[in-house]
Amino acid sequence: MFTYLLFNLLGLVLGLVAAVLLIVGLLYIRKRAQKKERHMIDAATLLIAISVVVVFFSQGVYPIHFALPPMMQAMTHDKTPASLPLFASIDFLLNQDDFERVENIGRDPNDVPAPIGDREPETIEINVVAKEVISEISDGIFFNYWTYDGSVPGPMWRVRVGDSVELSLTNDETSSHPHNIDLHAVTGPGGGAAVTLVQPGETRTVKWLAKHPGLYVYHCATPNISTHNAHGQYGMILVEPEGGLSEVDKEFYIMQGEMYAIGGLGKKGLVAFDSEALLDENPTYVTFNGIVEDAPRLQAEVGDKIRMYVGNGGVSLISSFHVIGEVFDVVYPEAAIGPESAIFQNVQTTAVLPGGATIVEFTVDVPGNYLLVDHALTRMNKGAWAVLEVSGEENPEVYTELK
Ligand SMILES: [Cu+2]
C-alpha cells in the first residue's frame, strides 16, 4: 500500500546518483578544457546542482507524509519509536499480517445499553481496549482502522449524573501507536487524555465524576489527533439526568465519521491513509457507523417511538442530519439535557458538529424504507447514509398514493 513512497524514494536516490556522476564527469573533462569551455562547464555544473535541490524540495507527493511528523507519534513493530512516520509506514507494510482482520467493523446501531432508570449515583467501572485492525469500508476496500473495542464507533456507554466513573484504557499489544481517551463529559485536563496515554500493552485508569447530563462524544486525543479520529477512534457516552429520559420503543446509536484514502473513492485493496486529503478537509468516505452500508441496519414497527443518539466523530464536516420522509417530533439541540435546556419541536434537519452530538425523537406512522442522511447530499455518494426499515400496517390517512 505504500509502494508509491518506495518508488518515489528510489527515483530520488537514482536521480541524485545520476547528477553526482554527471558532475564528477564534467569536472574530469574540465581539467583538460580550454578557458571558455571551463566557464560553460562551471555554469552547467552549477545548474545541475541547483536543479537537484529544486527537484528534491518541490516533490508534491513524497513530502506530504512529512507535513504531520512533528505531531505524529508512532511505533515500529518492535515497539521502539519510529524516527520518521515514513519508517512507521514501511514497518506497517512489512508487518501488516499481525493486525487482526475484523469481519464487520461497523458497530450495530442497535447496540445501545439499557436505560439507567431511577437509581442513586454509584461507581461505574468501564474497560475499553484501543486496537488497530484491518477491515472493509465497503466490499473489497480494506482500511487500517484504529478502534475502541474493535468497532467504529466505539461502544456507547450509559451512566447517570452523579456517577463516579473508573475508566480503564488498555492499548492492545499489536498496536503501532500510543492512544488515549478524551471524553467530552469529563471535567479535567484533556477530558481524561492527560492521564490515559497508553503505549502498546499498557493500561491506565482515570476516575471522573459525571457532573453534567447530556450525550457526549469521546475520542482519541493522541497527536496527531485528527489522524487518530480519522482512523475511527471515537464513540459516545450518555449521561442520563436524574430519573432518566422518557421511555421510547426503540433507541439507535449512530455516528458520522470520515475516512481519507489514497487512490480516491472506490479504489479496491488495502488503501493507505491520505494525509493531504485530511489537511484539505476533503474526506474520501463519509460513513454512518464506520462503513458504507450494504444491508439495512435499523428496523422498527409502525407506531414505534424512536430515539436516535446521533454523534459526529468528524474530523472536519458539520453533519446536516436528516431522515428522508420523517419530521423529528423532538430534538435536543447539541444533545444538551437539562431543566433549562431548550427542546426543539417539529424539526426537518439538525446540525451535528464535529465532536458534538444530538438526540432526535420521532414516531414512525407509515411502513417503508427511510434514509438517514447528511443532507449535504453529495456525501451520500461517499457513504453517508443508512436505511431504517419500518414494517406494519399501511396508514392511508397519513400517506397514500392517489391515482
Ligand atoms: Cu489513538
Coordinates of C-alpha atoms and ligand atoms in Angstrom, one line a residue:
M1 CA 0.0 0.0 0.0
F2 CA 3.0 2.3 0.5
T3 CA 4.8 1.2 -2.6
Y4 CA 4.4 4.6 -4.3
L5 CA 6.5 6.0 -1.5
L6 CA 9.2 3.4 -2.1
F7 CA 9.2 4.3 -5.8
N8 CA 9.4 8.0 -5.0
L9 CA 12.3 7.3 -2.8
L10 CA 14.0 5.1 -5.4
G11 CA 13.5 7.8 -8.1
L12 CA 15.0 10.5 -5.9
V13 CA 18.0 8.4 -5.0
L14 CA 18.7 7.3 -8.6
G15 CA 18.3 10.9 -9.8
L16 CA 20.7 12.1 -7.1
V17 CA 23.3 9.4 -8.1
A18 CA 23.0 10.3 -11.8
A19 CA 23.5 14.0 -11.0
V20 CA 26.6 13.3 -8.9
L21 CA 28.1 11.1 -11.6
L22 CA 27.4 13.8 -14.2
I23 CA 29.1 16.5 -12.1
V24 CA 32.1 14.2 -11.5
G25 CA 32.3 13.6 -15.2
L26 CA 32.1 17.3 -16.0
L27 CA 34.8 18.1 -13.5
Y28 CA 37.0 15.4 -15.1
I29 CA 36.5 17.0 -18.6
R30 CA 37.0 20.4 -17.1
K31 CA 40.7 19.7 -16.3
R32 CA 41.6 19.3 -19.9
A33 CA 39.3 22.0 -21.2
Q34 CA 40.1 25.5 -22.6
K35 CA 39.2 28.6 -20.5
K36 CA 36.0 29.3 -22.5
E37 CA 34.8 25.7 -22.2
R38 CA 35.6 25.7 -18.4
H39 CA 33.1 28.6 -17.9
M40 CA 30.5 26.6 -19.7
I41 CA 31.2 23.5 -17.7
D42 CA 31.1 25.6 -14.4
A43 CA 27.7 27.0 -15.4
A44 CA 26.4 23.6 -16.3
T45 CA 27.6 22.1 -13.0
L46 CA 26.0 24.9 -11.0
L47 CA 22.7 24.5 -12.9
I48 CA 22.7 20.7 -12.3
A49 CA 23.3 21.2 -8.6
I50 CA 20.5 23.8 -8.3
S51 CA 18.1 21.5 -10.2
V52 CA 18.8 18.7 -7.8
V53 CA 18.0 20.9 -4.9
V54 CA 14.8 22.2 -6.6
V55 CA 13.6 18.7 -7.6
F56 CA 14.2 17.4 -4.1
F57 CA 12.2 20.2 -2.4
S58 CA 9.4 20.5 -4.9
Q59 CA 8.1 17.0 -4.8
G60 CA 4.4 17.2 -4.3
V61 CA 3.6 13.7 -3.2
Y62 CA 6.5 12.5 -1.2
P63 CA 6.9 15.1 1.4
I64 CA 3.2 15.1 2.4
H65 CA 3.8 12.5 5.0
F66 CA 6.3 15.0 6.4
A67 CA 3.5 17.5 6.8
L68 CA 2.5 15.8 10.1
P69 CA 5.7 14.4 11.6
P70 CA 6.2 16.9 14.4
M71 CA 2.8 15.9 15.6
M72 CA 2.8 12.3 14.8
Q73 CA 3.7 9.5 17.3
A74 CA 4.2 6.0 16.1
M75 CA 6.0 2.8 16.9
T76 CA 7.8 0.3 14.8
H77 CA 7.0 -3.4 15.0
D78 CA 9.4 -3.9 17.9
K79 CA 7.7 -1.1 19.8
T80 CA 10.5 1.4 19.5
P81 CA 9.5 4.9 18.3
A82 CA 9.9 5.3 14.6
S83 CA 12.3 8.1 13.7
L84 CA 10.1 9.2 10.8
P85 CA 6.5 8.4 10.0
L86 CA 7.7 7.1 6.7
F87 CA 9.5 4.3 8.6
A88 CA 6.4 3.5 10.6
S89 CA 4.5 3.2 7.3
I90 CA 7.2 0.9 5.8
D91 CA 7.1 -1.1 9.1
F92 CA 3.3 -1.4 8.8
L93 CA 3.7 -2.6 5.3
L94 CA 6.1 -5.3 6.3
N95 CA 4.1 -6.5 9.3
Q96 CA 0.5 -5.9 8.3
D97 CA -0.4 -9.6 8.8
D98 CA -0.1 -9.1 12.6
F99 CA -3.2 -7.0 12.6
E100 CA -6.5 -8.7 13.3
R101 CA -8.8 -8.9 10.3
V102 CA -12.3 -7.8 11.5
E103 CA -15.2 -9.2 9.5
N104 CA -17.6 -6.2 10.1
I105 CA -16.0 -3.1 11.7
G106 CA -19.3 -1.1 11.8
R107 CA -20.9 -1.0 15.2
D108 CA -24.5 -2.2 15.1
P109 CA -26.8 0.9 15.6
N110 CA -29.0 -1.3 17.8
D111 CA -26.1 -1.7 20.2
V112 CA -27.5 0.7 22.9
P113 CA -27.2 -0.1 26.6
A114 CA -30.4 -0.4 28.6
P115 CA -31.7 2.8 30.3
I116 CA -30.4 3.5 33.8
G117 CA -33.8 4.0 35.3
D118 CA -34.3 5.5 38.7
R119 CA -31.3 4.7 40.9
E120 CA -28.9 6.5 43.2
P121 CA -25.5 7.6 41.9
E122 CA -22.8 4.9 42.2
T123 CA -19.3 4.0 41.0
I124 CA -19.2 2.5 37.5
E125 CA -16.3 0.6 36.0
I126 CA -15.6 0.7 32.3
N127 CA -12.9 -1.2 30.5
V128 CA -12.0 -0.4 26.9
V129 CA -9.3 -1.6 24.5
A130 CA -7.7 0.6 21.8
K131 CA -7.0 -1.8 18.9
E132 CA -5.7 -1.3 15.4
V133 CA -7.2 -3.7 13.0
I134 CA -7.9 -4.2 9.3
S135 CA -11.4 -4.3 7.9
E136 CA -13.5 -3.2 5.0
I137 CA -15.0 0.2 4.4
S138 CA -17.0 -1.3 1.6
D139 CA -16.8 -4.6 -0.4
G140 CA -13.1 -5.1 -1.2
I141 CA -11.9 -1.8 0.2
F142 CA -9.7 -2.5 3.2
F143 CA -8.5 0.1 5.7
N144 CA -6.3 0.1 8.7
Y145 CA -8.9 1.2 11.4
W146 CA -7.9 2.3 14.8
T147 CA -10.7 1.5 17.2
Y148 CA -12.1 1.3 20.7
D149 CA -13.1 -2.4 21.3
G150 CA -12.6 -3.3 17.6
S151 CA -15.5 -1.4 16.1
V152 CA -16.4 2.0 14.7
P153 CA -17.7 3.9 16.6
G154 CA -16.5 2.5 19.9
P155 CA -19.1 1.2 22.4
M156 CA -21.8 3.5 23.7
W157 CA -21.8 3.8 27.4
R158 CA -24.6 5.0 29.7
V159 CA -24.3 6.4 33.2
R160 CA -26.3 8.8 35.3
V161 CA -25.4 12.3 36.5
G162 CA -23.6 12.0 39.8
D163 CA -22.0 8.6 39.0
S164 CA -18.3 8.2 39.6
V165 CA -16.7 6.5 36.6
E166 CA -13.5 4.5 36.7
L167 CA -12.5 4.1 33.1
S168 CA -9.6 1.9 32.2
L169 CA -8.0 2.1 28.8
T170 CA -5.8 -0.7 27.5
N171 CA -3.7 -0.4 24.4
D172 CA -3.6 -3.7 22.6
E173 CA -0.1 -5.3 22.3
T174 CA -0.4 -5.4 18.5
S175 CA -0.9 -1.6 18.2
S176 CA 1.7 0.6 16.3
H177 CA 0.7 3.8 18.0
P178 CA 0.1 5.2 21.5
H179 CA -3.6 6.0 22.2
N180 CA -5.6 7.8 24.9
I181 CA -9.2 8.9 25.5
D182 CA -10.7 12.3 25.8
L183 CA -14.4 12.2 26.9
H184 CA -16.3 15.4 26.5
A185 CA -18.3 14.6 29.6
V186 CA -15.2 14.8 31.8
T187 CA -14.2 17.9 33.7
G188 CA -10.4 17.9 33.9
P189 CA -7.3 18.2 31.8
G190 CA -7.7 16.7 28.4
G191 CA -11.0 15.2 29.3
G192 CA -9.1 12.2 30.6
A193 CA -6.5 12.2 27.8
A194 CA -3.8 13.7 30.1
V195 CA -3.8 10.6 32.3
T196 CA -4.7 7.8 29.9
L197 CA -1.9 7.9 27.3
V198 CA -1.0 4.2 26.9
Q199 CA 1.8 2.6 24.9
P200 CA 1.1 -0.8 23.3
G201 CA 0.4 -3.4 26.1
E202 CA -0.2 -0.7 28.8
T203 CA -3.4 0.0 30.8
R204 CA -4.2 3.3 32.6
T205 CA -7.3 4.4 34.5
V206 CA -9.0 7.7 35.0
K207 CA -11.6 8.3 37.6
W208 CA -14.0 11.1 37.0
L209 CA -17.4 12.5 38.2
A210 CA -20.3 12.7 35.7
K211 CA -21.3 16.2 36.6
H212 CA -23.3 17.1 33.6
P213 CA -26.2 15.3 31.9
G214 CA -26.0 15.0 28.1
L215 CA -24.8 12.9 25.2
Y216 CA -21.1 13.3 24.8
V217 CA -18.5 12.3 22.2
Y218 CA -15.3 10.6 23.3
H219 CA -12.3 10.2 21.0
C220 CA -8.5 9.6 21.0
A221 CA -6.5 12.7 21.6
T222 CA -3.0 11.4 20.8
P223 CA -1.0 13.6 18.4
N224 CA -1.7 13.8 15.6
I225 CA -5.3 13.9 16.9
S226 CA -7.1 14.3 13.7
T227 CA -5.2 11.3 12.2
H228 CA -6.4 9.1 15.1
N229 CA -10.0 10.3 14.8
A230 CA -10.0 9.8 11.0
H231 CA -8.9 6.2 11.6
G232 CA -12.1 5.6 13.6
Q233 CA -11.3 6.3 17.2
Y234 CA -14.5 7.9 18.5
G235 CA -17.7 6.9 20.3
M236 CA -20.3 8.4 22.7
I237 CA -21.3 8.3 26.4
L238 CA -24.8 9.2 27.6
V239 CA -25.0 10.8 31.0
E240 CA -28.7 10.5 31.9
P241 CA -30.3 13.2 34.1
E242 CA -31.7 12.2 37.5
G243 CA -34.7 9.9 36.8
G244 CA -33.5 9.1 33.3
L245 CA -35.0 10.0 29.9
S246 CA -38.6 9.3 28.9
E247 CA -39.5 5.8 27.7
V248 CA -39.4 5.1 24.0
D249 CA -39.9 1.9 21.9
K250 CA -36.5 1.9 20.0
E251 CA -33.2 3.5 20.6
F252 CA -30.4 3.7 18.0
Y253 CA -26.7 4.7 18.1
I254 CA -25.4 6.5 15.0
M255 CA -22.1 8.3 14.4
Q256 CA -21.0 10.0 11.3
G257 CA -17.3 9.8 10.6
E258 CA -14.7 10.4 7.9
M259 CA -12.0 8.4 6.2
Y260 CA -9.2 9.7 3.9
A261 CA -7.9 7.2 1.5
I262 CA -5.2 7.5 -1.2
G263 CA -6.5 6.5 -4.6
G264 CA -9.9 8.1 -4.2
L265 CA -13.5 6.8 -3.9
G266 CA -13.9 3.1 -4.7
K267 CA -10.3 2.1 -5.0
K268 CA -10.1 -1.6 -4.1
G269 CA -7.5 -3.3 -2.0
L270 CA -5.7 -2.1 1.2
V271 CA -5.9 1.7 0.9
A272 CA -3.4 4.0 2.5
F273 CA -4.3 6.9 4.7
D274 CA -4.3 10.2 2.8
S275 CA -2.7 12.9 5.0
E276 CA -3.0 15.5 2.2
A277 CA -6.8 15.0 1.9
L278 CA -7.0 15.2 5.7
L279 CA -5.3 18.5 5.7
D280 CA -7.6 19.7 2.9
E281 CA -10.6 18.5 4.9
N282 CA -11.8 16.5 1.9
P283 CA -12.7 13.0 3.1
T284 CA -12.8 10.1 0.6
Y285 CA -15.6 8.4 2.6
V286 CA -18.2 9.8 4.9
T287 CA -19.9 6.9 6.9
F288 CA -22.6 6.2 9.4
N289 CA -21.0 3.7 11.9
G290 CA -17.8 3.2 10.1
I291 CA -18.8 1.5 6.8
V292 CA -20.7 2.1 3.6
E293 CA -23.9 0.2 4.2
D294 CA -24.6 -3.0 2.3
A295 CA -27.8 -4.0 4.0
P296 CA -30.3 -2.1 6.2
R297 CA -29.2 -2.0 9.8
L298 CA -32.2 -0.3 11.5
Q299 CA -35.6 -1.8 11.9
A300 CA -38.8 -0.6 13.5
E301 CA -42.6 -1.2 13.6
V302 CA -45.3 1.3 12.6
G303 CA -46.2 3.2 15.8
D304 CA -42.8 2.9 17.4
K305 CA -41.5 6.0 19.1
I306 CA -37.9 6.1 18.1
R307 CA -35.0 7.9 19.8
M308 CA -31.6 8.3 17.9
Y309 CA -28.4 9.2 19.6
V310 CA -26.5 10.8 16.8
G311 CA -22.9 11.9 17.0
N312 CA -20.2 13.2 14.7
G313 CA -16.7 11.8 15.1
G314 CA -15.5 14.3 12.5
V315 CA -12.8 15.2 11.7
S316 CA -14.0 18.2 9.7
L317 CA -17.5 18.2 8.3
I318 CA -20.6 19.5 10.1
S319 CA -23.4 17.0 9.6
S320 CA -26.8 18.2 8.5
F321 CA -28.7 15.2 9.9
H322 CA -32.0 14.4 8.3
V323 CA -34.3 11.4 7.9
I324 CA -35.9 11.4 4.5
G325 CA -39.7 11.0 4.9
E326 CA -39.8 12.0 8.6
V327 CA -40.0 15.1 10.8
F328 CA -38.3 15.0 14.1
D329 CA -41.0 15.5 16.8
V330 CA -38.3 16.5 19.3
V331 CA -34.7 17.5 19.0
Y332 CA -32.3 18.0 21.9
P333 CA -30.1 20.5 20.1
E334 CA -26.4 19.8 20.5
A335 CA -27.6 16.9 22.8
A336 CA -28.0 19.3 25.7
I337 CA -30.1 17.9 28.5
G338 CA -31.2 19.9 31.5
P339 CA -34.2 21.6 33.1
E340 CA -33.3 24.9 31.4
S341 CA -32.3 23.4 28.0
A342 CA -34.5 24.4 25.0
I343 CA -36.0 21.5 23.2
F344 CA -36.9 22.0 19.5
Q345 CA -40.1 20.5 18.1
N346 CA -41.0 19.7 14.5
V347 CA -37.5 19.8 13.0
Q348 CA -36.6 18.7 9.5
T349 CA -32.8 18.8 9.6
T350 CA -30.5 19.4 12.6
A351 CA -26.8 20.2 12.8
V352 CA -24.3 17.8 14.4
L353 CA -21.0 19.4 14.9
P354 CA -17.7 17.5 14.7
G355 CA -17.1 16.4 18.2
G356 CA -20.7 17.1 19.0
A357 CA -24.0 15.2 19.2
T358 CA -27.8 15.5 19.0
I359 CA -30.7 13.5 20.2
V360 CA -33.8 13.2 17.9
E361 CA -37.1 11.6 18.6
F362 CA -39.9 10.7 16.1
T363 CA -42.7 8.2 15.7
V364 CA -43.0 6.2 12.5
D365 CA -46.5 6.2 11.1
V366 CA -46.1 4.6 7.7
P367 CA -44.3 1.4 6.6
G368 CA -41.4 1.6 4.2
N369 CA -37.8 2.5 4.0
Y370 CA -36.5 5.7 5.5
L371 CA -33.0 7.0 4.7
L372 CA -30.8 8.6 7.3
V373 CA -28.6 11.1 5.6
D374 CA -26.3 14.1 5.9
H375 CA -28.3 16.5 3.8
A376 CA -25.2 17.9 2.3
L377 CA -26.2 15.1 -0.2
T378 CA -23.0 14.6 -2.2
R379 CA -21.8 12.9 1.0
M380 CA -24.3 10.2 0.3
N381 CA -22.0 9.3 -2.7
K382 CA -19.2 8.9 -0.1
G383 CA -21.3 6.6 2.1
A384 CA -23.2 8.9 4.5
W385 CA -26.5 7.1 4.7
A386 CA -28.3 4.3 6.5
V387 CA -31.7 2.7 6.0
L388 CA -34.4 2.4 8.6
E389 CA -36.9 -0.3 7.6
V390 CA -40.3 0.2 9.0
S391 CA -42.8 -2.7 8.8
G392 CA -46.5 -2.8 9.8
E393 CA -50.0 -1.8 8.6
E394 CA -50.4 0.8 5.9
N395 CA -51.7 4.2 7.1
P396 CA -53.5 5.8 4.2
E397 CA -54.8 8.7 6.3
V398 CA -51.2 9.8 6.7
Y399 CA -49.7 8.8 3.4
T400 CA -51.1 7.1 0.3
E401 CA -50.8 7.1 -3.4
L402 CA -53.7 8.6 -5.4
K403 CA -54.2 7.5 -8.9
Ligands
CU1 CU -5.4 6.9 19.2

